[in-house]
Amino acid sequence: MHLTDHISDVQLNEYLDNESADRAEIETHLDSCDECAARLSALQALFTDLDSLPEVTLSTNLAARFTSDRKLVPQLPRWLTLTASLQAAAALVALIVAIPFFSIMLPKIEAPSFTELLFELQSIWASWLDALSNYQLPNYQFTDLPTYPVELSTLFIALAIVSIFWIFGNGLLLRNQTK
Amino acid sequence: MNAPTDRDLILRARRGDTEAYGNLVARHQTGVFNICYRILHNRADAEDLAQETFIRALDRLHTFDFEREFSPWIRRVAANLCLNHLEAHKPSASLDEERDEDKTPSPGEQVEVKERSEQIRSALASLPPHYRVVVELRHYQELSYDEIAHELNIPLSDVKSHLFRARKLLAEKLHAPD
Ligand SMILES: [Zn+2]
C-alpha cells in the first residue's frame, strides 16, 4: 500500500476487527488523511451503535420448563400424541370386545395335550423339510404359475403395512433421542 | 460453599439431574434469548428458539468438550438455530407490524434510547439471514473471521463480504442524513 492510496473499505473493516496485517501502514495513512479518518470514525460509530443495544429481559422462565418436566425430553408434536392416544383407546375397545370371546369361546375349544402339540409341530416341520428338499422349480407356462391363496397374500400385505407404520411411528418417537 | 461451576452442572445434568440442567438454563437463558431476539426481532419466536437451543444442547451434552466454556458454545448453537429457522421460514410480510415494542411510557431521554435501540433492531432485521448471523457472531459473540467461517461452514471470503456488506447496509439505514 502506498501512502498516497486511500484505505479501502475492506482494509478499514479488517482494521477495526483487529484482523489486519498492515496496521502500522494504515495508522500512518490515517494520521495524514482526513478523508480516511472520517470514514473510520463513521464505521466506528456503527460499531458503537451496535454495542449500545441493551439486553432485553425474558418474560418467561425457560429453566422452569426443564425442571418441572420430570423427564428431560422435548414435547412430542400434538398430532403424534393424539394418534398414540387414539391407538391406545382402540386397543382398549378391542380388548373389551374380546373379553366375551375369551370367556365363552375359549373353554369350548378342545385344547390338545402338550405332547400331542409337540408331535404335531414336529410332523409339520418334517413335512416342510420334506417338501423343501423335494421342491422342484415348476416348468409351467407363465399362465399356469401357482398363486398364493388370497388370504395369505392379504396377510402379507397387511403385515407389511403394519410393519411400515410401526417403523415409521417408532422412528418419529426415537428421532429426538438419537440426534 | 461456592456456587457450582457450569462444568459441575453439566456433569450432573449428564447423569440425569434435571435440577442441575435447570440451573444451567437459568444462568444462560437471558444471553441466549437476546441472541435469538437480535437475529429474529420477534419476541415469541426468540423465546421458542431459545427454548429449542437448550433442548438441542441437552441432546448434545454428552458431546460437550470440557476444555471449552459452556457460554460461547451455547451462544453459537443459538445463532446457528436462528439461521436455520430464518432459512426455513422466509420472513412474513407482517414482521414490521409485529415488532415488539414496550408500550409503557417513559420520560425523555429513555424514550430516545428506546427509539434508537428499536431503529438498530429494525435495521438488523432488514438484513438477509446470513448477514444478520455474521453480525451477531462478530459484534456480539466476538468471534474472529476464521471462527465465523468455521462455525457457519462458509469460506472466509464470504465471511468478509457478508460482514462488510451488512455494515454498509446498516450504516445506510442508521446514519442516513435526514
Ligand atoms: Zn485516505
mmCIF file of C-alpha atoms and ligand atoms in Angstrom:
data_model
loop_
_atom_site.group_PDB
_atom_site.id
_atom_site.type_symbol
_atom_site.label_atom_id
_atom_site.label_comp_id
_atom_site.label_asym_id
_atom_site.label_seq_id
_atom_site.Cartn_x
_atom_site.Cartn_y
_atom_site.Cartn_z
ATOM 1 C CA MET A 1 0.000 0.000 0.000
ATOM 2 C CA HIS A 2 1.343 3.380 -0.983
ATOM 3 C CA LEU A 3 0.920 6.230 1.409
ATOM 4 C CA THR A 4 -0.861 8.187 -1.290
ATOM 5 C CA ASP A 5 -3.537 5.485 -1.812
ATOM 6 C CA HIS A 6 -6.656 5.761 0.310
ATOM 7 C CA ILE A 7 -7.551 2.889 2.582
ATOM 8 C CA SER A 8 -10.073 0.522 1.011
ATOM 9 C CA ASP A 9 -13.347 -0.392 2.701
ATOM 10 C CA VAL A 10 -12.091 -3.929 3.165
ATOM 11 C CA GLN A 11 -8.915 -2.705 4.851
ATOM 12 C CA LEU A 12 -10.882 -0.378 7.089
ATOM 13 C CA ASN A 13 -13.200 -3.166 8.212
ATOM 14 C CA GLU A 14 -10.321 -5.535 8.827
ATOM 15 C CA TYR A 15 -8.504 -2.855 10.766
ATOM 16 C CA LEU A 16 -11.411 -2.278 13.136
ATOM 17 C CA ASP A 17 -11.945 -6.019 13.508
ATOM 18 C CA ASN A 18 -8.299 -6.493 14.509
ATOM 19 C CA GLU A 19 -7.835 -8.763 11.506
ATOM 20 C CA SER A 20 -5.500 -6.505 9.558
ATOM 21 C CA ALA A 21 -1.908 -7.486 8.804
ATOM 22 C CA ASP A 22 -0.781 -3.957 7.963
ATOM 23 C CA ARG A 23 -1.964 -1.950 10.941
ATOM 24 C CA ALA A 24 1.086 0.285 11.102
ATOM 25 C CA GLU A 25 0.739 1.394 7.487
ATOM 26 C CA ILE A 26 -2.983 2.053 7.925
ATOM 27 C CA GLU A 27 -2.365 4.118 11.046
ATOM 28 C CA THR A 28 0.311 6.159 9.282
ATOM 29 C CA HIS A 29 -2.141 6.894 6.488
ATOM 30 C CA LEU A 30 -4.964 7.743 8.889
ATOM 31 C CA ASP A 31 -2.755 10.303 10.620
ATOM 32 C CA SER A 32 -2.275 12.210 7.428
ATOM 33 C CA CYS A 33 -5.600 11.700 5.605
ATOM 34 C CA ASP A 34 -8.751 13.393 6.915
ATOM 35 C CA GLU A 35 -10.945 11.640 4.373
ATOM 36 C CA CYS A 36 -9.983 8.141 5.533
ATOM 37 C CA ALA A 37 -10.054 9.230 9.187
ATOM 38 C CA ALA A 38 -13.654 10.375 8.649
ATOM 39 C CA ARG A 39 -14.580 7.039 7.073
ATOM 40 C CA LEU A 40 -13.004 5.265 10.010
ATOM 41 C CA SER A 41 -14.971 7.252 12.569
ATOM 42 C CA ALA A 42 -18.202 6.649 10.616
ATOM 43 C CA LEU A 43 -17.589 2.915 10.802
ATOM 44 C CA GLN A 44 -16.647 3.225 14.466
ATOM 45 C CA ALA A 45 -19.951 4.997 15.093
ATOM 46 C CA LEU A 46 -21.766 1.975 13.696
ATOM 47 C CA PHE A 47 -19.778 -0.308 15.997
ATOM 48 C CA THR A 48 -20.743 1.902 18.931
ATOM 49 C CA ASP A 49 -24.396 1.789 17.868
ATOM 50 C CA LEU A 50 -24.358 -1.997 17.739
ATOM 51 C CA ASP A 51 -22.595 -2.158 21.114
ATOM 52 C CA SER A 52 -25.194 0.130 22.658
ATOM 53 C CA LEU A 53 -28.055 -2.284 22.104
ATOM 54 C CA PRO A 54 -29.381 -3.094 25.585
ATOM 55 C CA GLU A 55 -30.257 -6.600 26.694
ATOM 56 C CA VAL A 56 -33.960 -7.285 26.930
ATOM 57 C CA THR A 57 -35.490 -9.359 29.701
ATOM 58 C CA LEU A 58 -37.226 -12.660 29.201
ATOM 59 C CA SER A 59 -40.926 -12.682 30.025
ATOM 60 C CA THR A 60 -40.930 -16.382 30.893
ATOM 61 C CA ASN A 61 -38.502 -18.526 32.823
ATOM 62 C CA LEU A 62 -37.200 -21.139 30.399
ATOM 63 C CA ALA A 63 -35.451 -23.001 33.216
ATOM 64 C CA ALA A 64 -38.789 -23.826 34.832
ATOM 65 C CA ARG A 65 -39.808 -25.768 31.758
ATOM 66 C CA PHE A 66 -36.833 -28.056 32.274
ATOM 67 C CA THR A 67 -37.088 -28.601 35.995
ATOM 68 C CA SER A 68 -40.874 -29.006 36.082
ATOM 69 C CA ASP A 69 -40.834 -31.777 33.487
ATOM 70 C CA ARG A 70 -39.773 -34.887 35.281
ATOM 71 C CA LYS A 71 -38.280 -36.287 32.112
ATOM 72 C CA LEU A 72 -35.843 -34.229 30.092
ATOM 73 C CA VAL A 73 -37.476 -34.936 26.766
ATOM 74 C CA PRO A 74 -38.864 -32.444 24.304
ATOM 75 C CA GLN A 75 -42.624 -32.262 23.906
ATOM 76 C CA LEU A 76 -43.877 -34.528 21.135
ATOM 77 C CA PRO A 77 -45.888 -32.940 18.342
ATOM 78 C CA ARG A 78 -49.590 -32.709 19.107
ATOM 79 C CA TRP A 79 -50.712 -34.966 16.256
ATOM 80 C CA LEU A 80 -48.351 -37.713 17.381
ATOM 81 C CA THR A 81 -49.588 -37.764 20.963
ATOM 82 C CA LEU A 82 -53.156 -37.651 19.634
ATOM 83 C CA THR A 83 -52.518 -40.626 17.346
ATOM 84 C CA ALA A 84 -50.910 -42.553 20.188
ATOM 85 C CA SER A 85 -53.903 -41.856 22.454
ATOM 86 C CA LEU A 86 -56.314 -42.954 19.712
ATOM 87 C CA GLN A 87 -54.320 -46.162 19.257
ATOM 88 C CA ALA A 88 -54.457 -46.828 22.973
ATOM 89 C CA ALA A 89 -58.227 -46.208 23.010
ATOM 90 C CA ALA A 90 -58.725 -48.530 20.032
ATOM 91 C CA ALA A 91 -56.672 -51.241 21.723
ATOM 92 C CA LEU A 92 -58.756 -50.887 24.877
ATOM 93 C CA VAL A 93 -62.017 -51.190 22.930
ATOM 94 C CA ALA A 94 -60.647 -54.255 21.124
ATOM 95 C CA LEU A 95 -59.725 -55.793 24.473
ATOM 96 C CA ILE A 96 -63.211 -55.205 25.889
ATOM 97 C CA VAL A 97 -64.819 -56.649 22.769
ATOM 98 C CA ALA A 98 -62.530 -59.675 23.038
ATOM 99 C CA ILE A 99 -63.425 -60.475 26.654
ATOM 100 C CA PRO A 100 -66.621 -62.445 25.784
ATOM 101 C CA PHE A 101 -64.641 -64.371 23.216
ATOM 102 C CA PHE A 102 -62.053 -65.373 25.764
ATOM 103 C CA SER A 103 -64.560 -66.234 28.467
ATOM 104 C CA ILE A 104 -67.115 -68.053 26.302
ATOM 105 C CA MET A 105 -65.392 -69.331 23.223
ATOM 106 C CA LEU A 106 -62.035 -70.293 24.628
ATOM 107 C CA PRO A 107 -63.180 -73.017 27.058
ATOM 108 C CA LYS A 108 -65.174 -74.608 24.213
ATOM 109 C CA ILE A 109 -62.062 -75.120 22.158
ATOM 110 C CA GLU A 110 -60.658 -78.504 22.946
ATOM 111 C CA ALA A 111 -57.021 -77.981 23.648
ATOM 112 C CA PRO A 112 -54.721 -80.818 22.599
ATOM 113 C CA SER A 113 -52.273 -82.055 25.185
ATOM 114 C CA PHE A 114 -48.741 -80.743 25.179
ATOM 115 C CA THR A 115 -47.163 -83.896 23.794
ATOM 116 C CA GLU A 116 -49.787 -84.058 21.058
ATOM 117 C CA LEU A 117 -48.994 -80.463 20.191
ATOM 118 C CA LEU A 118 -45.277 -81.148 20.067
ATOM 119 C CA PHE A 119 -45.835 -84.194 17.931
ATOM 120 C CA GLU A 120 -47.999 -82.239 15.545
ATOM 121 C CA LEU A 121 -45.439 -79.438 15.304
ATOM 122 C CA GLN A 122 -42.728 -81.956 14.623
ATOM 123 C CA SER A 123 -44.671 -83.616 11.851
ATOM 124 C CA ILE A 124 -45.487 -80.226 10.277
ATOM 125 C CA TRP A 125 -41.803 -79.303 10.453
ATOM 126 C CA ALA A 126 -40.816 -82.666 8.944
ATOM 127 C CA SER A 127 -43.294 -82.286 6.110
ATOM 128 C CA TRP A 128 -41.968 -78.787 5.469
ATOM 129 C CA LEU A 129 -38.392 -80.043 5.277
ATOM 130 C CA ASP A 130 -39.561 -82.879 3.093
ATOM 131 C CA ALA A 131 -41.381 -80.533 0.769
ATOM 132 C CA LEU A 132 -38.368 -78.228 0.613
ATOM 133 C CA SER A 133 -35.909 -80.983 -0.199
ATOM 134 C CA ASN A 134 -38.191 -82.361 -2.899
ATOM 135 C CA TYR A 135 -39.087 -78.991 -4.296
ATOM 136 C CA GLN A 136 -38.557 -78.516 -7.998
ATOM 137 C CA LEU A 137 -38.999 -75.334 -9.877
ATOM 138 C CA PRO A 138 -42.218 -75.599 -11.819
ATOM 139 C CA ASN A 139 -41.645 -75.679 -15.529
ATOM 140 C CA TYR A 140 -45.137 -74.494 -16.257
ATOM 141 C CA GLN A 141 -46.141 -71.877 -18.727
ATOM 142 C CA PHE A 142 -46.331 -68.459 -17.139
ATOM 143 C CA THR A 143 -50.105 -68.565 -17.291
ATOM 144 C CA ASP A 144 -50.076 -71.595 -15.047
ATOM 145 C CA LEU A 145 -47.925 -70.038 -12.356
ATOM 146 C CA PRO A 146 -49.119 -71.125 -8.933
ATOM 147 C CA THR A 147 -50.618 -68.300 -6.929
ATOM 148 C CA TYR A 148 -50.891 -67.856 -3.229
ATOM 149 C CA PRO A 149 -54.306 -68.267 -1.765
ATOM 150 C CA VAL A 150 -55.850 -64.835 -1.430
ATOM 151 C CA GLU A 151 -55.860 -64.948 2.375
ATOM 152 C CA LEU A 152 -52.119 -65.473 2.503
ATOM 153 C CA SER A 153 -51.235 -62.566 0.227
ATOM 154 C CA THR A 154 -53.582 -60.198 2.023
ATOM 155 C CA LEU A 155 -51.978 -61.300 5.252
ATOM 156 C CA PHE A 156 -48.570 -60.419 3.841
ATOM 157 C CA ILE A 157 -49.745 -57.044 2.631
ATOM 158 C CA ALA A 158 -51.352 -56.328 5.986
ATOM 159 C CA LEU A 159 -48.173 -57.359 7.790
ATOM 160 C CA ALA A 160 -46.073 -55.169 5.534
ATOM 161 C CA ILE A 161 -48.340 -52.159 6.117
ATOM 162 C CA VAL A 162 -48.331 -52.703 9.861
ATOM 163 C CA SER A 163 -44.526 -53.006 9.841
ATOM 164 C CA ILE A 164 -44.131 -49.799 7.877
ATOM 165 C CA PHE A 165 -46.396 -47.944 10.309
ATOM 166 C CA TRP A 166 -44.574 -49.452 13.249
ATOM 167 C CA ILE A 167 -41.142 -48.476 11.947
ATOM 168 C CA PHE A 168 -42.346 -45.015 10.966
ATOM 169 C CA GLY A 169 -44.031 -44.440 14.322
ATOM 170 C CA ASN A 170 -41.033 -45.579 16.320
ATOM 171 C CA GLY A 171 -38.673 -43.662 14.096
ATOM 172 C CA LEU A 172 -40.600 -40.490 14.861
ATOM 173 C CA LEU A 173 -40.610 -41.221 18.562
ATOM 174 C CA LEU A 174 -36.909 -42.047 18.698
ATOM 175 C CA ARG A 175 -35.746 -39.303 16.356
ATOM 176 C CA ASN A 176 -35.116 -36.830 19.159
ATOM 177 C CA GLN A 177 -33.153 -39.297 21.238
ATOM 178 C CA THR A 178 -30.737 -40.333 18.522
ATOM 179 C CA LYS A 179 -29.850 -36.860 17.319
ATOM 180 C CA MET B 1 -19.981 -23.392 49.761
ATOM 181 C CA ASN B 2 -19.278 -21.802 46.412
ATOM 182 C CA ALA B 3 -21.872 -21.861 43.671
ATOM 183 C CA PRO B 4 -21.347 -24.838 41.341
ATOM 184 C CA THR B 5 -19.482 -24.073 38.120
ATOM 185 C CA ASP B 6 -21.063 -24.642 34.712
ATOM 186 C CA ARG B 7 -18.858 -27.689 34.464
ATOM 187 C CA ASP B 8 -20.277 -29.161 37.679
ATOM 188 C CA LEU B 9 -23.802 -28.550 36.475
ATOM 189 C CA ILE B 10 -23.106 -30.167 33.099
ATOM 190 C CA LEU B 11 -21.638 -33.243 34.780
ATOM 191 C CA ARG B 12 -24.695 -33.572 36.973
ATOM 192 C CA ALA B 13 -27.079 -32.952 34.052
ATOM 193 C CA ARG B 14 -25.323 -35.695 32.099
ATOM 194 C CA ARG B 15 -26.192 -38.085 34.901
ATOM 195 C CA GLY B 16 -29.838 -37.088 34.520
ATOM 196 C CA ASP B 17 -30.026 -34.405 37.198
ATOM 197 C CA THR B 18 -32.787 -32.168 35.858
ATOM 198 C CA GLU B 19 -32.342 -29.648 38.640
ATOM 199 C CA ALA B 20 -28.740 -29.090 37.562
ATOM 200 C CA TYR B 21 -29.738 -28.548 33.957
ATOM 201 C CA GLY B 22 -32.449 -26.145 35.103
ATOM 202 C CA ASN B 23 -29.793 -24.151 36.943
ATOM 203 C CA LEU B 24 -27.611 -24.084 33.856
ATOM 204 C CA VAL B 25 -30.537 -22.849 31.756
ATOM 205 C CA ALA B 26 -31.354 -20.203 34.353
ATOM 206 C CA ARG B 27 -27.799 -18.879 34.140
ATOM 207 C CA HIS B 28 -27.676 -18.574 30.381
ATOM 208 C CA GLN B 29 -31.263 -18.048 29.279
ATOM 209 C CA THR B 30 -31.164 -14.258 29.085
ATOM 210 C CA GLY B 31 -27.995 -14.271 26.974
ATOM 211 C CA VAL B 32 -29.358 -16.924 24.652
ATOM 212 C CA PHE B 33 -32.736 -15.227 24.388
ATOM 213 C CA ASN B 34 -31.070 -11.942 23.456
ATOM 214 C CA ILE B 35 -29.132 -13.607 20.656
ATOM 215 C CA CYS B 36 -32.357 -15.021 19.257
ATOM 216 C CA TYR B 37 -34.123 -11.709 19.685
ATOM 217 C CA ARG B 38 -31.376 -9.748 17.898
ATOM 218 C CA ILE B 39 -31.470 -12.162 14.975
ATOM 219 C CA LEU B 40 -35.208 -12.810 14.759
ATOM 220 C CA HIS B 41 -36.581 -9.495 16.034
ATOM 221 C CA ASN B 42 -39.701 -11.198 17.334
ATOM 222 C CA ARG B 43 -40.174 -11.975 20.990
ATOM 223 C CA ALA B 44 -42.319 -15.110 20.625
ATOM 224 C CA ASP B 45 -40.028 -16.662 18.020
ATOM 225 C CA ALA B 46 -36.981 -15.728 20.081
ATOM 226 C CA GLU B 47 -38.399 -17.461 23.145
ATOM 227 C CA ASP B 48 -39.215 -20.571 21.114
ATOM 228 C CA LEU B 49 -35.749 -20.677 19.609
ATOM 229 C CA ALA B 50 -34.070 -20.058 22.964
ATOM 230 C CA GLN B 51 -36.045 -22.981 24.361
ATOM 231 C CA GLU B 52 -35.107 -25.070 21.337
ATOM 232 C CA THR B 53 -31.451 -24.133 21.869
ATOM 233 C CA PHE B 54 -31.474 -25.574 25.389
ATOM 234 C CA ILE B 55 -33.270 -28.714 24.222
ATOM 235 C CA ARG B 56 -30.654 -29.225 21.496
ATOM 236 C CA ALA B 57 -27.849 -28.530 23.923
ATOM 237 C CA LEU B 58 -29.246 -31.134 26.284
ATOM 238 C CA ASP B 59 -29.329 -33.678 23.475
ATOM 239 C CA ARG B 60 -25.708 -32.935 22.680
ATOM 240 C CA LEU B 61 -24.476 -32.563 26.232
ATOM 241 C CA HIS B 62 -22.600 -35.879 26.062
ATOM 242 C CA THR B 63 -20.521 -34.488 23.174
ATOM 243 C CA PHE B 64 -19.663 -31.280 25.010
ATOM 244 C CA ASP B 65 -15.916 -30.737 25.315
ATOM 245 C CA PHE B 66 -14.990 -29.774 28.877
ATOM 246 C CA GLU B 67 -11.919 -27.931 27.635
ATOM 247 C CA ARG B 68 -14.276 -25.302 26.270
ATOM 248 C CA GLU B 69 -16.573 -22.900 28.049
ATOM 249 C CA PHE B 70 -20.295 -23.570 28.020
ATOM 250 C CA SER B 71 -21.398 -19.991 27.346
ATOM 251 C CA PRO B 72 -19.703 -19.454 23.939
ATOM 252 C CA TRP B 73 -20.790 -22.926 22.919
ATOM 253 C CA ILE B 74 -24.490 -22.460 23.708
ATOM 254 C CA ARG B 75 -24.415 -18.993 22.123
ATOM 255 C CA ARG B 76 -23.132 -20.433 18.856
ATOM 256 C CA VAL B 77 -25.765 -23.167 18.946
ATOM 257 C CA ALA B 78 -28.406 -20.437 19.316
ATOM 258 C CA ALA B 79 -27.061 -18.387 16.397
ATOM 259 C CA ASN B 80 -26.993 -21.440 14.157
ATOM 260 C CA LEU B 81 -30.508 -22.470 15.113
ATOM 261 C CA CYS B 82 -31.782 -18.980 14.363
ATOM 262 C CA LEU B 83 -30.120 -19.045 10.963
ATOM 263 C CA ASN B 84 -31.736 -22.400 10.173
ATOM 264 C CA HIS B 85 -35.051 -21.038 11.374
ATOM 265 C CA LEU B 86 -34.789 -17.950 9.170
ATOM 266 C CA GLU B 87 -33.853 -20.014 6.156
ATOM 267 C CA ALA B 88 -36.695 -22.456 6.740
ATOM 268 C CA HIS B 89 -39.297 -19.768 7.404
ATOM 269 C CA LYS B 90 -38.988 -16.942 4.952
ATOM 270 C CA PRO B 91 -39.866 -13.746 6.763
ATOM 271 C CA SER B 92 -43.541 -12.920 6.801
ATOM 272 C CA ALA B 93 -44.782 -9.619 5.442
ATOM 273 C CA SER B 94 -46.194 -8.801 8.853
ATOM 274 C CA LEU B 95 -42.767 -8.729 10.509
ATOM 275 C CA ASP B 96 -42.766 -4.981 10.792
ATOM 276 C CA GLU B 97 -46.197 -4.847 12.352
ATOM 277 C CA GLU B 98 -45.476 -7.468 14.968
ATOM 278 C CA ARG B 99 -42.472 -5.560 16.151
ATOM 279 C CA ASP B 100 -42.176 -5.876 19.824
ATOM 280 C CA GLU B 101 -42.233 -2.521 21.479
ATOM 281 C CA ASP B 102 -42.539 -1.745 25.105
ATOM 282 C CA LYS B 103 -45.711 0.227 25.492
ATOM 283 C CA THR B 104 -45.058 1.656 28.930
ATOM 284 C CA PRO B 105 -44.338 5.360 28.567
ATOM 285 C CA SER B 106 -41.064 6.652 29.946
ATOM 286 C CA PRO B 107 -39.563 10.120 30.178
ATOM 287 C CA GLY B 108 -37.492 11.974 27.591
ATOM 288 C CA GLU B 109 -34.044 10.501 27.383
ATOM 289 C CA GLN B 110 -35.231 6.966 27.941
ATOM 290 C CA VAL B 111 -37.631 7.280 25.032
ATOM 291 C CA GLU B 112 -34.765 8.373 22.805
ATOM 292 C CA VAL B 113 -32.607 5.422 23.845
ATOM 293 C CA LYS B 114 -35.521 3.093 23.278
ATOM 294 C CA GLU B 115 -36.222 4.567 19.870
ATOM 295 C CA ARG B 116 -32.581 4.249 18.874
ATOM 296 C CA SER B 117 -32.489 0.627 20.047
ATOM 297 C CA GLU B 118 -35.582 -0.063 18.039
ATOM 298 C CA GLN B 119 -34.011 1.543 14.958
ATOM 299 C CA ILE B 120 -30.929 -0.653 15.370
ATOM 300 C CA ARG B 121 -33.037 -3.776 15.832
ATOM 301 C CA SER B 122 -35.151 -2.945 12.781
ATOM 302 C CA ALA B 123 -32.038 -2.296 10.721
ATOM 303 C CA LEU B 124 -30.617 -5.670 11.794
ATOM 304 C CA ALA B 125 -33.904 -7.379 10.971
ATOM 305 C CA SER B 126 -33.859 -5.901 7.472
ATOM 306 C CA LEU B 127 -30.633 -7.750 6.642
ATOM 307 C CA PRO B 128 -30.567 -11.108 4.833
ATOM 308 C CA PRO B 129 -30.329 -14.052 7.304
ATOM 309 C CA HIS B 130 -26.648 -14.819 6.721
ATOM 310 C CA TYR B 131 -25.648 -11.171 7.179
ATOM 311 C CA ARG B 132 -27.570 -10.988 10.447
ATOM 312 C CA VAL B 133 -25.848 -14.034 11.852
ATOM 313 C CA VAL B 134 -22.385 -12.886 10.777
ATOM 314 C CA VAL B 135 -23.001 -9.534 12.501
ATOM 315 C CA GLU B 136 -24.216 -11.389 15.591
ATOM 316 C CA LEU B 137 -21.146 -13.627 15.714
ATOM 317 C CA ARG B 138 -18.686 -10.787 15.092
ATOM 318 C CA HIS B 139 -20.186 -7.959 17.140
ATOM 319 C CA TYR B 140 -21.949 -9.757 19.986
ATOM 320 C CA GLN B 141 -20.060 -13.001 20.293
ATOM 321 C CA GLU B 142 -16.713 -11.509 19.239
ATOM 322 C CA LEU B 143 -15.611 -14.396 17.050
ATOM 323 C CA SER B 144 -12.733 -13.964 14.622
ATOM 324 C CA TYR B 145 -13.282 -14.223 10.853
ATOM 325 C CA ASP B 146 -11.818 -17.734 10.935
ATOM 326 C CA GLU B 147 -14.065 -18.818 13.768
ATOM 327 C CA ILE B 148 -17.142 -17.472 11.969
ATOM 328 C CA ALA B 149 -16.155 -19.278 8.759
ATOM 329 C CA HIS B 150 -15.761 -22.487 10.719
ATOM 330 C CA GLU B 151 -18.972 -22.017 12.655
ATOM 331 C CA LEU B 152 -21.140 -21.305 9.614
ATOM 332 C CA ASN B 153 -19.206 -23.614 7.326
ATOM 333 C CA ILE B 154 -18.664 -20.887 4.726
ATOM 334 C CA PRO B 155 -15.453 -19.612 3.071
ATOM 335 C CA LEU B 156 -13.501 -16.833 4.743
ATOM 336 C CA SER B 157 -14.143 -14.591 1.738
ATOM 337 C CA ASP B 158 -17.906 -14.961 2.345
ATOM 338 C CA VAL B 159 -17.496 -14.020 5.995
ATOM 339 C CA LYS B 160 -15.786 -10.798 4.976
ATOM 340 C CA SER B 161 -18.161 -9.912 2.180
ATOM 341 C CA HIS B 162 -21.253 -10.677 4.301
ATOM 342 C CA LEU B 163 -19.926 -8.643 7.195
ATOM 343 C CA PHE B 164 -18.803 -5.639 5.140
ATOM 344 C CA ARG B 165 -21.995 -5.517 3.099
ATOM 345 C CA ALA B 166 -24.071 -5.908 6.241
ATOM 346 C CA ARG B 167 -22.271 -2.943 7.827
ATOM 347 C CA LYS B 168 -22.761 -0.868 4.710
ATOM 348 C CA LEU B 169 -26.493 -1.586 4.739
ATOM 349 C CA LEU B 170 -26.713 -0.868 8.473
ATOM 350 C CA ALA B 171 -24.845 2.405 8.095
ATOM 351 C CA GLU B 172 -27.165 3.471 5.293
ATOM 352 C CA LYS B 173 -30.175 2.784 7.485
ATOM 353 C CA LEU B 174 -28.835 4.200 10.723
ATOM 354 C CA HIS B 175 -26.645 7.087 9.673
ATOM 355 C CA ALA B 176 -28.585 8.409 6.725
ATOM 356 C CA PRO B 177 -28.635 12.201 6.889
ATOM 357 C CA ASP B 178 -32.201 13.265 7.472
HETATM 358 ZN ZN ZN C 1 -7.015 8.407 2.684
#
